[in-house]
Amino acid sequence: MENEIVKPRSQRHRRVLKARAPKIHENDKKTMFVRGGNTSDVVTNVLKEMYMLKKPDALLLRKRNIARPFEDQTTLEFLSKMNDCALFMFGSHSKKRPNNLVLGRFFDNQTLDMMEVGVDVFQSLREVKTSKCPLATKPCLVFSGSLFESDDELRKVKNILIDFFRGPVVENIRLSGLEHVMQFTAEEGKIFLRSYRVLLKKSGSRTPRVEIENMGPNLDLTIRRTHFASDDLFKKACKQPRAAKPRKVKNISSDVFGAKKGRIHMTSQDLKNLQLRKVKALKRKPDASSGKSPKKKPKI
Amino acid sequence: MVVRAEALLQKIQKEEEEKLLSIQVPKTIDVAIDAGNLLACDSNPIDTKQLRSDKENYLKNLAREGTQLLFNEIWKLPIERVQDAVIAKVPAPTTVIPREKPIPKAKPPTKWEEYAKLKGIRKLKKGRMVWDDESKSWKPRWGYKRANDDTKEWVLEVPANADPNEDQFEKKLKEKKERVAKNELQRLRNVARRTGKKVPGVGRTAVGQEKQSKLELEAAFHVSKQATASLGRFQETLKGEKNVKKRGQKRKFEAVTQKCNTEKEKQLSILNQMYKKSPQLNLTKAVNKEIQDGQVKNPKAGKRKNTKPAKSKAGGKRPTRGKR
């Protein structure tokens, strides 16, 4: 409602408001990387590297924001509203929670989910001395481990991670552009994040053989606290509009050879009285045998 | 020699076979693949012994297997060739991910839109440029250097029935402001109708006026009741409301015949005021005029603390601030 009350002050403002308004087909989710009151080197570097991975749909906020996401979410909600970012990564450091990262997402400027992880081991892109893939490559995601399916919490964590790292949703992908793989492995209370570069080798068939090489960044994370949305809020957030659903194409099919075939439905036709082209030869002439003369109009 | 050749042949055959099998990945539990998200979910349990002993290689192997299976699926998708690039058409993602904003609600038509639909009025697209006779050129219909620019007029006729001392330019500006305010109010009303919420009101119903005293509320109520075309004559009275006909101050007229003294005193007091050498100052009026003039001239300066003239508590004559 606020968006409607605000009267745009210029054409540019109007375009910004239109871009930020709720839509049927949404924009790609933007991420904001926020530094807390106190951060360590590790945390700052992790934020920077993750920001590089998520460019251009990302914002690294320059100022520190003293906030405790698990106690009071108003600061982060305000920042998300101002910057139009639905995802966030908040980094902080304290004695009790060293090298702390909070990943989360918003729905309608309300906190949806949050998960807090501690960084045990971090290998940055610079430390791993191999060639890298270009910026803004859509990564392939691999989740390994049965815990991602069996454990309730980890299942929701998996959803957050997919949302965070998947990048823009596309309809077509260039096969040679599939260069980046991000792997998440779940062990008891821990998640291992590994990043690889894909090398395609020849195989006997059309599909290439995949070889991968560790590229960095690599993170060993310990899951600390989590805050998930209530079931009904999550359901509300996952609701898709009817218009976004793919339209069923009826009456069109293709046969084995790939030829396009269509079906037409006709009403029942009386074949004797079909409306065809007029052919004079087929015109019914008056019966000469009956003796009746064609009716003539009386001349006045 | 023959034996060596055979061994070589066998070796080559084996390598070829290995190559053919190299894209196959045997897994106990099938890996779930979501091609729309480029996602592969391997739910096979992890070998903790291997993980502890040779972590990086084990993880790398797992990743390679997952990626291989994902690529096998992707290479099965329909392919197009666009400018030297091979593109696969990817299906819609199957994993349910929550949206960032709620689903937009269908906008109900505004009051004007409803009326236009009823009357069959269609929107006509007007062109940007208009022929300007004065300058004999094409000028924009609106905006910078527009044709028929109202604001650039330096002469305005005073109509026959208007006050000769009235400033016609100010009158024009005022009318424009009123039109803009009216348009804004109607836009807000449309928004309120659309969202079903209340809108910040105007005047007595304005935001900030909510905490009013009983008397203020009563006054507001009576004013709003009169705000109809028939000045409230046909408005229904509420339960318990006293229907009072006239509201506000009644004009008091003095009696036609008065006591001689009172009339004499009144006339003399008027004369006294007229013959006074120095003019009498209505302090509150003067102060209010100063404030108003100050605000009109410099709307932001009035916010500073020192520019407000101090009201004196002792009444009587005070010189005005200076000639204007």
XYZ file of C-alpha atoms in Angstrom:
624
model
C 0.000 0.000 0.000
C 2.890 2.308 0.779
C 4.205 1.913 -2.729
C 0.903 3.185 -4.057
C 0.648 6.140 -1.728
C 4.137 7.308 -2.622
C 3.792 9.555 -5.652
C 6.831 9.151 -7.926
C 8.754 12.403 -8.144
C 10.274 11.765 -11.580
C 10.201 9.270 -14.440
C 13.261 7.560 -13.030
C 11.546 7.223 -9.635
C 8.488 5.776 -11.368
C 10.643 3.191 -13.126
C 12.339 2.209 -9.842
C 8.990 1.807 -8.097
C 7.718 -0.292 -10.967
C 10.815 -2.509 -10.837
C 10.390 -3.039 -7.098
C 6.653 -3.697 -7.166
C 5.361 -7.258 -6.739
C 5.163 -9.051 -10.102
C 3.942 -12.324 -11.540
C 7.390 -13.225 -12.891
C 9.769 -11.940 -10.260
C 13.158 -10.335 -10.623
C 16.290 -12.252 -9.671
C 16.754 -12.109 -5.910
C 19.395 -9.653 -4.766
C 21.726 -10.440 -1.867
C 23.130 -8.055 0.675
C 26.356 -8.733 2.558
C 26.281 -7.007 5.921
C 29.080 -6.602 8.442
C 28.133 -6.674 12.100
C 29.500 -4.603 14.969
C 32.689 -6.629 15.213
C 34.168 -8.822 12.476
C 37.306 -10.890 12.126
C 39.559 -11.146 9.090
C 38.116 -14.496 8.167
C 34.553 -13.221 8.246
C 35.341 -10.121 6.198
C 37.122 -12.203 3.571
C 34.304 -14.718 3.397
C 31.809 -11.898 2.852
C 33.972 -10.368 0.137
C 34.418 -13.648 -1.715
C 30.758 -14.572 -1.513
C 29.944 -11.086 -2.789
C 32.210 -11.682 -5.774
C 30.486 -14.978 -6.464
C 27.075 -13.372 -6.391
C 27.839 -10.289 -8.456
C 25.985 -8.440 -10.087
C 22.888 -9.309 -8.031
C 24.643 -8.440 -4.798
C 25.418 -5.518 -2.527
C 28.307 -5.289 -0.099
C 27.316 -2.710 2.494
C 30.224 -0.508 3.437
C 29.184 0.499 6.925
C 28.975 -1.668 9.969
C 25.502 -2.454 11.269
C 25.276 -3.359 14.910
C 22.507 -5.909 14.903
C 21.665 -9.253 16.437
C 19.649 -11.106 13.803
C 18.387 -13.783 16.152
C 17.109 -11.306 18.723
C 15.806 -8.405 16.707
C 15.278 -8.540 12.983
C 14.128 -4.949 12.471
C 17.522 -3.610 11.358
C 17.947 -6.259 8.709
C 14.333 -5.928 7.571
C 14.812 -2.192 7.176
C 18.014 -2.692 5.174
C 16.329 -5.249 2.951
C 13.466 -2.894 2.267
C 15.731 0.032 1.436
C 18.044 -1.982 -0.809
C 15.375 -4.294 -2.245
C 17.360 -7.404 -1.256
C 15.555 -10.628 -0.445
C 18.648 -12.582 0.672
C 21.326 -11.618 3.135
C 24.570 -12.793 4.692
C 25.469 -11.167 7.988
C 28.990 -11.620 9.341
C 30.122 -11.002 12.912
C 32.704 -12.155 15.418
C 32.537 -12.492 19.180
C 34.096 -14.648 21.843
C 30.995 -16.741 22.240
C 30.403 -17.084 18.486
C 33.664 -16.764 16.613
C 33.597 -16.265 12.828
C 29.842 -16.169 12.709
C 27.775 -15.996 9.530
C 24.016 -15.668 9.358
C 22.376 -16.547 6.037
C 18.764 -15.640 5.602
C 15.930 -14.622 3.356
C 12.914 -12.343 3.444
C 9.395 -12.501 2.162
C 7.442 -9.267 1.840
C 10.037 -7.501 4.055
C 9.470 -10.036 6.835
C 12.080 -12.520 7.935
C 11.352 -15.914 6.474
C 14.323 -18.144 7.353
C 17.699 -17.661 9.008
C 20.567 -20.017 9.677
C 23.675 -19.297 11.706
C 26.953 -21.016 10.840
C 30.463 -20.792 12.193
C 33.421 -20.801 9.816
C 35.959 -23.404 10.977
C 38.189 -23.508 7.916
C 38.271 -21.017 5.072
C 40.367 -21.207 1.911
C 39.957 -18.147 -0.234
C 40.082 -17.930 -4.015
C 43.569 -16.479 -3.795
C 44.924 -19.281 -1.662
C 43.846 -21.978 -4.094
C 46.189 -21.366 -6.990
C 44.300 -22.644 -9.999
C 42.563 -20.975 -12.919
C 39.095 -19.639 -12.174
C 35.845 -19.443 -14.091
C 34.352 -16.136 -15.290
C 32.209 -13.950 -13.042
C 28.444 -14.430 -12.840
C 28.494 -18.023 -14.100
C 25.422 -19.906 -13.014
C 26.731 -22.652 -10.730
C 25.736 -26.308 -10.756
C 24.744 -27.357 -7.252
C 25.539 -30.778 -5.826
C 24.231 -31.828 -2.418
C 25.902 -34.942 -1.049
C 24.849 -36.893 1.990
C 21.703 -38.565 3.209
C 21.342 -36.049 6.063
C 19.994 -33.471 3.626
C 16.960 -35.705 3.108
C 16.568 -37.365 6.489
C 17.116 -34.466 8.881
C 14.234 -31.920 8.957
C 16.464 -28.988 9.822
C 19.006 -29.839 7.158
C 16.266 -30.170 4.559
C 15.236 -26.573 5.209
C 18.886 -25.537 5.287
C 19.258 -27.133 1.852
C 16.370 -25.017 0.573
C 18.027 -21.849 1.879
C 21.332 -22.817 0.269
C 19.690 -23.538 -3.089
C 17.901 -20.199 -2.968
C 21.108 -18.419 -2.043
C 23.475 -19.927 -4.565
C 21.395 -20.830 -7.572
C 21.616 -17.477 -9.352
C 19.128 -16.207 -11.927
C 16.496 -18.643 -13.214
C 17.007 -19.106 -16.951
C 15.283 -20.891 -19.797
C 18.334 -21.618 -21.943
C 21.898 -22.406 -20.971
C 25.013 -22.495 -23.095
C 26.517 -25.937 -22.711
C 30.080 -24.644 -22.769
C 29.180 -22.169 -20.012
C 28.607 -24.819 -17.354
C 31.934 -24.205 -15.642
C 31.216 -23.784 -11.960
C 30.148 -26.489 -9.489
C 29.333 -25.859 -5.827
C 29.198 -28.898 -3.617
C 27.565 -29.062 -0.182
C 28.249 -32.110 1.978
C 26.425 -32.670 5.247
C 27.995 -34.492 8.124
C 26.726 -34.528 11.714
C 26.182 -30.810 12.488
C 28.600 -29.673 9.789
C 28.463 -28.571 6.177
C 31.425 -28.632 3.788
C 31.243 -26.163 0.929
C 33.557 -26.850 -2.004
C 33.834 -24.999 -5.290
C 35.086 -26.662 -8.447
C 35.858 -25.766 -12.035
C 34.559 -28.103 -14.705
C 36.780 -29.597 -17.420
C 34.973 -31.534 -20.125
C 36.761 -34.474 -21.671
C 35.878 -36.621 -24.616
C 33.935 -39.731 -23.943
C 32.634 -42.374 -26.291
C 29.229 -40.727 -26.620
C 27.864 -37.250 -27.209
C 27.823 -36.525 -23.493
C 31.309 -35.507 -22.299
C 33.191 -36.958 -19.376
C 33.274 -34.551 -16.461
C 36.532 -33.809 -14.655
C 36.630 -31.218 -11.910
C 39.327 -29.206 -10.236
C 39.096 -27.435 -6.900
C 38.997 -23.704 -7.476
C 37.977 -22.194 -4.161
C 36.549 -20.737 -2.000
C 36.304 -23.706 0.355
C 34.431 -23.453 3.641
C 34.004 -25.820 6.562
C 30.905 -24.671 8.435
C 29.363 -25.686 11.763
C 25.635 -25.174 12.087
C 24.784 -23.123 15.152
C 21.293 -21.717 15.485
C 18.455 -21.728 13.008
C 15.187 -19.834 12.713
C 12.692 -21.147 10.206
C 9.384 -19.632 9.144
C 6.110 -21.037 10.410
C 4.451 -23.512 8.079
C 1.678 -21.204 6.956
C 4.021 -18.281 6.257
C 6.243 -20.592 4.217
C 3.223 -21.907 2.341
C 2.080 -18.369 1.631
C 5.527 -17.463 0.358
C 5.705 -20.502 -1.924
C 2.343 -19.809 -3.531
C 2.758 -19.250 -7.264
C 0.303 -17.123 -9.225
C -1.877 -18.894 -11.766
C -0.539 -16.756 -14.581
C 3.001 -18.007 -13.956
C 2.017 -21.634 -14.465
C 2.846 -22.898 -17.959
C -0.228 -22.910 -20.160
C -1.357 -26.288 -21.378
C -1.249 -26.446 -25.150
C -4.253 -28.462 -26.228
C -4.884 -30.342 -29.458
C -1.296 -30.132 -30.741
C 0.883 -33.218 -30.820
C 3.849 -34.523 -32.743
C 4.284 -37.972 -34.249
C 7.329 -40.226 -34.158
C 8.998 -38.373 -37.031
C 8.622 -35.008 -35.331
C 5.830 -33.765 -37.613
C 3.459 -31.360 -35.862
C -0.124 -32.537 -35.780
C -3.275 -30.717 -34.773
C -6.792 -31.761 -33.836
C -9.904 -29.910 -34.956
C -13.284 -30.478 -33.391
C -16.263 -30.047 -35.765
C -20.018 -29.851 -35.207
C -22.118 -32.581 -36.894
C -22.671 -31.707 -40.555
C -25.521 -32.558 -42.872
C -23.584 -33.693 -45.917
C -26.566 -33.196 -48.187
C -26.941 -29.488 -47.480
C -23.328 -28.381 -47.281
C -22.491 -24.782 -48.094
C -20.192 -25.304 -51.077
C -19.192 -23.115 -53.982
C -22.035 -22.229 -56.318
C -21.929 -24.267 -59.555
C -24.580 -23.271 -62.031
C -24.701 -26.697 -63.601
C -25.864 -28.193 -60.332
C -28.659 -25.610 -60.001
C -32.054 -27.184 -59.575
C -34.213 -26.393 -62.603
C -38.045 -26.295 -62.314
C -39.783 -29.620 -63.304
C -41.090 -29.486 -66.906
C -43.160 -32.698 -66.409
C -45.295 -31.345 -63.582
C -46.672 -28.679 -65.865
C -46.224 -25.918 -63.484
C -44.870 -22.706 -64.892
C -42.400 -20.667 -62.841
C -44.149 -17.979 -60.917
C -43.960 -14.602 -62.559
C -44.230 -11.376 -60.670
C -47.150 -9.279 -61.945
C -45.966 -6.093 -63.669
C -47.427 -2.941 -62.296
C 55.459 -60.550 -32.269
C 51.902 -61.799 -32.687
C 51.479 -62.091 -28.915
C 52.643 -58.504 -28.427
C 50.239 -57.308 -31.117
C 47.354 -59.168 -29.464
C 48.196 -57.710 -26.091
C 48.334 -54.259 -27.660
C 44.954 -54.783 -29.346
C 43.436 -55.931 -26.071
C 44.847 -52.927 -24.313
C 43.387 -50.549 -26.921
C 40.004 -52.281 -26.752
C 39.993 -52.000 -22.992
C 40.740 -48.284 -23.184
C 37.941 -47.747 -25.688
C 35.527 -49.619 -23.411
C 36.633 -47.552 -20.462
C 35.953 -44.417 -22.428
C 32.455 -45.601 -23.297
C 31.678 -46.424 -19.683
C 33.245 -43.281 -18.364
C 30.027 -41.287 -18.272
C 28.205 -43.955 -16.285
C 28.087 -43.502 -12.543
C 26.841 -46.426 -10.476
C 24.865 -45.325 -7.407
C 22.805 -47.331 -4.944
C 20.176 -44.630 -4.508
C 19.334 -42.634 -7.619
C 20.519 -39.083 -7.606
C 17.582 -36.646 -7.850
C 18.229 -34.090 -10.570
C 16.507 -30.728 -11.046
C 17.759 -29.505 -14.403
C 15.942 -26.178 -14.041
C 18.096 -25.288 -11.043
C 21.196 -27.210 -12.251
C 20.804 -29.202 -9.058
C 21.830 -32.755 -8.205
C 20.856 -34.218 -4.822
C 22.797 -37.311 -3.894
C 21.140 -38.945 -0.906
C 23.574 -41.819 -0.646
C 25.082 -41.971 2.851
C 28.595 -40.657 3.284
C 31.450 -42.958 4.140
C 32.726 -41.263 7.305
C 35.951 -43.335 7.336
C 36.942 -42.112 3.902
C 35.830 -38.600 4.803
C 38.105 -38.517 7.816
C 41.093 -40.097 6.142
C 41.146 -38.434 2.717
C 38.595 -35.636 2.872
C 39.384 -33.503 -0.162
C 39.686 -36.344 -2.636
C 36.588 -38.065 -1.330
C 34.546 -34.862 -1.611
C 35.977 -34.239 -5.069
C 34.901 -37.698 -6.190
C 31.404 -37.207 -4.841
C 31.180 -33.880 -6.621
C 32.443 -35.336 -9.878
C 29.887 -38.120 -9.776
C 27.047 -35.744 -9.014
C 28.101 -33.359 -11.767
C 28.474 -36.219 -14.281
C 24.937 -37.398 -13.601
C 23.642 -33.835 -13.882
C 25.428 -33.303 -17.176
C 24.077 -36.595 -18.497
C 20.582 -35.230 -17.942
C 21.376 -31.823 -19.402
C 22.872 -33.296 -22.575
C 19.562 -35.109 -23.150
C 17.668 -31.794 -23.397
C 16.648 -30.253 -26.775
C 19.444 -28.222 -28.340
C 19.582 -25.066 -30.435
C 22.472 -23.406 -32.155
C 22.632 -19.635 -31.778
C 25.640 -17.779 -33.199
C 28.403 -20.331 -32.628
C 26.972 -21.318 -29.234
C 25.176 -24.535 -28.439
C 22.205 -23.837 -26.186
C 20.098 -26.336 -24.296
C 16.503 -25.502 -23.483
C 16.170 -26.016 -19.771
C 12.859 -27.048 -18.139
C 11.235 -25.127 -15.285
C 12.803 -25.757 -11.862
C 11.050 -28.424 -9.798
C 12.347 -27.435 -6.350
C 9.850 -25.143 -4.650
C 11.598 -21.915 -3.674
C 9.633 -19.155 -1.900
C 9.042 -15.864 -3.665
C 10.532 -12.602 -2.468
C 7.314 -10.570 -2.727
C 3.633 -11.521 -2.477
C 1.521 -12.184 -5.558
C 0.236 -8.907 -7.020
C -3.475 -8.332 -6.549
C -5.616 -7.437 -9.517
C -6.235 -3.709 -9.497
C -9.909 -2.728 -9.366
C -10.720 0.094 -11.802
C -10.632 3.662 -10.537
C -13.758 5.818 -10.452
C -12.865 7.435 -13.760
C -12.115 4.087 -15.400
C -15.503 2.746 -14.359
C -17.248 5.816 -15.731
C -15.297 5.686 -18.984
C -16.200 2.040 -19.430
C -19.836 2.820 -18.809
C -19.876 5.664 -21.296
C -17.645 3.952 -23.832
C -14.929 6.613 -23.645
C -11.656 5.344 -25.049
C -8.167 6.634 -24.393
C -6.781 8.506 -27.402
C -3.033 8.551 -27.711
C -1.917 12.142 -28.199
C 1.243 12.929 -30.089
C 4.244 14.527 -28.458
C 4.570 17.538 -30.800
C 1.959 20.208 -31.371
C 1.959 22.986 -33.980
C 2.509 26.312 -32.274
C 1.068 29.193 -34.320
C 2.960 31.889 -32.432
C 6.420 30.591 -33.138
C 5.368 28.746 -36.346
C 7.102 25.560 -35.301
C 6.467 22.182 -33.802
C 6.776 22.250 -30.053
C 6.260 19.601 -27.379
C 2.771 19.351 -25.965
C 4.161 19.311 -22.395
C 7.482 19.840 -20.661
C 10.474 21.996 -21.465
C 9.809 24.661 -24.124
C 6.219 23.653 -24.586
C 3.640 25.208 -26.862
C 0.996 27.476 -25.278
C 2.891 27.840 -22.039
C 0.481 29.271 -19.447
C 3.170 30.105 -16.928
C 4.998 32.454 -19.287
C 2.156 34.968 -19.587
C 3.176 38.453 -18.494
C -0.200 40.098 -18.961
C -3.419 38.931 -17.391
C -6.749 40.648 -17.926
C -8.729 41.627 -14.870
C -12.269 40.361 -15.431
C -15.155 42.814 -15.085
C -16.595 41.348 -11.905
C -13.287 40.995 -10.042
C -11.802 43.159 -7.323
C -9.331 45.606 -8.962
C -6.847 45.179 -6.116
C -6.762 41.402 -6.430
C -3.501 39.967 -7.694
C -4.476 37.912 -10.757
C -1.101 36.152 -10.903
C -1.378 35.003 -7.323
C -4.939 33.958 -7.956
C -3.758 31.814 -10.840
C -1.036 30.175 -8.756
C -3.502 29.518 -5.956
C -5.969 27.903 -8.310
C -3.222 25.674 -9.696
C -2.263 24.611 -6.174
C -5.874 23.853 -5.393
C -6.215 21.735 -8.526
C -3.050 19.804 -7.675
C -4.264 19.213 -4.112
C -7.654 18.040 -5.362
C -6.004 15.650 -7.800
C -3.786 14.251 -5.043
C -6.795 13.750 -2.785
C -8.672 11.894 -5.480
C -5.636 9.709 -6.201
C -5.402 8.838 -2.508
C -9.089 8.088 -2.437
C -8.670 5.709 -5.341
C -5.811 4.016 -3.492
C -7.984 3.708 -0.401
C -10.828 2.182 -2.424
C -8.373 -0.227 -4.005
C -6.729 -1.403 -0.797
C -9.751 -1.022 1.455
C -7.717 0.980 3.949
C -8.151 4.430 5.347
C -6.403 7.363 3.777
C -4.783 10.308 5.583
C -7.614 12.800 5.679
C -7.839 16.485 5.029
C -8.695 19.279 7.425
C -10.602 18.128 10.489
C -10.137 14.461 9.630
C -6.401 14.876 8.992
C -3.765 12.534 10.437
C -2.667 13.909 13.810
C -6.153 15.133 14.542
C -7.133 11.711 15.813
C -6.672 12.533 19.469
C -9.201 15.293 19.630
C -11.227 16.484 22.579
C -14.947 15.821 22.782
C -15.775 19.354 21.711
C -13.435 19.199 18.716
C -14.947 15.887 17.652
C -18.432 17.316 17.966
C -17.474 20.303 15.878
C -15.867 18.038 13.269
C -18.969 15.893 13.195
C -21.260 18.806 12.620
C -19.038 20.283 9.942
C -18.914 16.982 8.102
C -22.667 16.617 8.378
C -23.116 19.961 6.667
C -20.655 19.039 3.929
C -23.317 17.873 1.496
C -24.835 19.646 -1.483
C -27.965 20.467 0.465
C -25.934 21.662 3.464
C -27.002 18.802 5.684
C -30.734 19.390 5.450
C -31.527 15.826 4.412
C -28.940 14.010 6.536
C -30.362 11.462 8.930
C -29.842 12.071 12.618
C -28.110 9.341 14.549
C -29.595 7.674 17.600
C -29.221 9.983 20.571
C -28.139 12.934 18.453
C -29.814 16.217 19.259
C -30.888 17.787 16.025
C -29.880 21.412 16.431
C -30.729 23.560 13.471
C -28.192 26.318 13.492
C -24.610 25.895 14.595
C -21.915 28.363 15.284
C -22.012 31.869 16.535
C -25.213 33.688 16.060
C -24.902 37.238 14.945
C -25.941 39.465 17.670
C -27.670 42.632 16.746
C -28.219 45.371 19.158
C -31.748 46.490 19.919
C -33.137 49.282 17.767
C -34.004 51.376 20.762
C -31.297 51.644 23.430
C -30.669 53.571 26.556
C -29.380 57.044 25.684
C -26.250 56.620 27.787
C -25.057 53.413 26.191
C -25.500 54.767 22.714
C -23.739 58.000 23.619
C -20.811 56.176 25.209
C -20.403 53.964 22.229
C -20.299 56.817 19.765
C -17.818 58.754 21.907
C -15.461 55.800 22.180
C -15.436 55.484 18.412
C -14.569 59.168 18.077
C -11.786 58.863 20.621
C -10.171 56.061 18.689
C -10.403 58.026 15.488
C -8.745 61.134 16.961
C -5.829 59.353 18.583
C -2.529 60.496 17.115
C -0.683 57.232 17.248
C -2.402 54.170 15.809
C -3.609 51.433 18.098
C -1.865 48.147 17.596
C -3.646 44.811 17.625
C -0.707 42.809 18.903
C -1.914 39.306 17.998
C -2.829 40.409 14.478
C 0.540 42.064 13.951
C 2.462 39.050 15.216
C 0.489 36.646 13.052
C 1.009 38.828 10.004
C 4.760 38.874 10.643
C 4.871 35.105 10.951
C 2.869 34.639 7.782
C 4.957 37.070 5.770
C 8.119 35.489 7.092
C 6.910 32.035 6.014
C 5.851 33.189 2.563
C 9.219 34.838 1.926
C 11.451 32.160 3.367
C 9.642 28.925 4.183
C 12.718 27.222 5.701
C 14.009 30.142 7.744
C 10.918 30.038 9.947
C 12.154 26.750 11.369
C 15.044 28.437 13.095
C 14.343 29.378 16.681
C 15.408 33.006 16.680
C 13.356 34.394 13.806
C 10.044 34.226 15.626
C 9.129 37.615 17.107
C 8.750 37.537 20.854
C 5.271 38.114 22.142
C 5.246 40.663 24.885
C 3.211 39.931 27.949
C 2.648 43.550 28.829
C 0.108 44.975 26.434
C 0.131 48.373 24.867
C 2.032 50.184 22.173
C 5.070 48.620 20.568
C 6.746 49.919 17.431
C 6.480 47.738 14.358
C 9.592 46.075 13.089
C 10.467 48.428 10.350
C 9.026 49.809 7.229
C 8.075 47.403 4.513
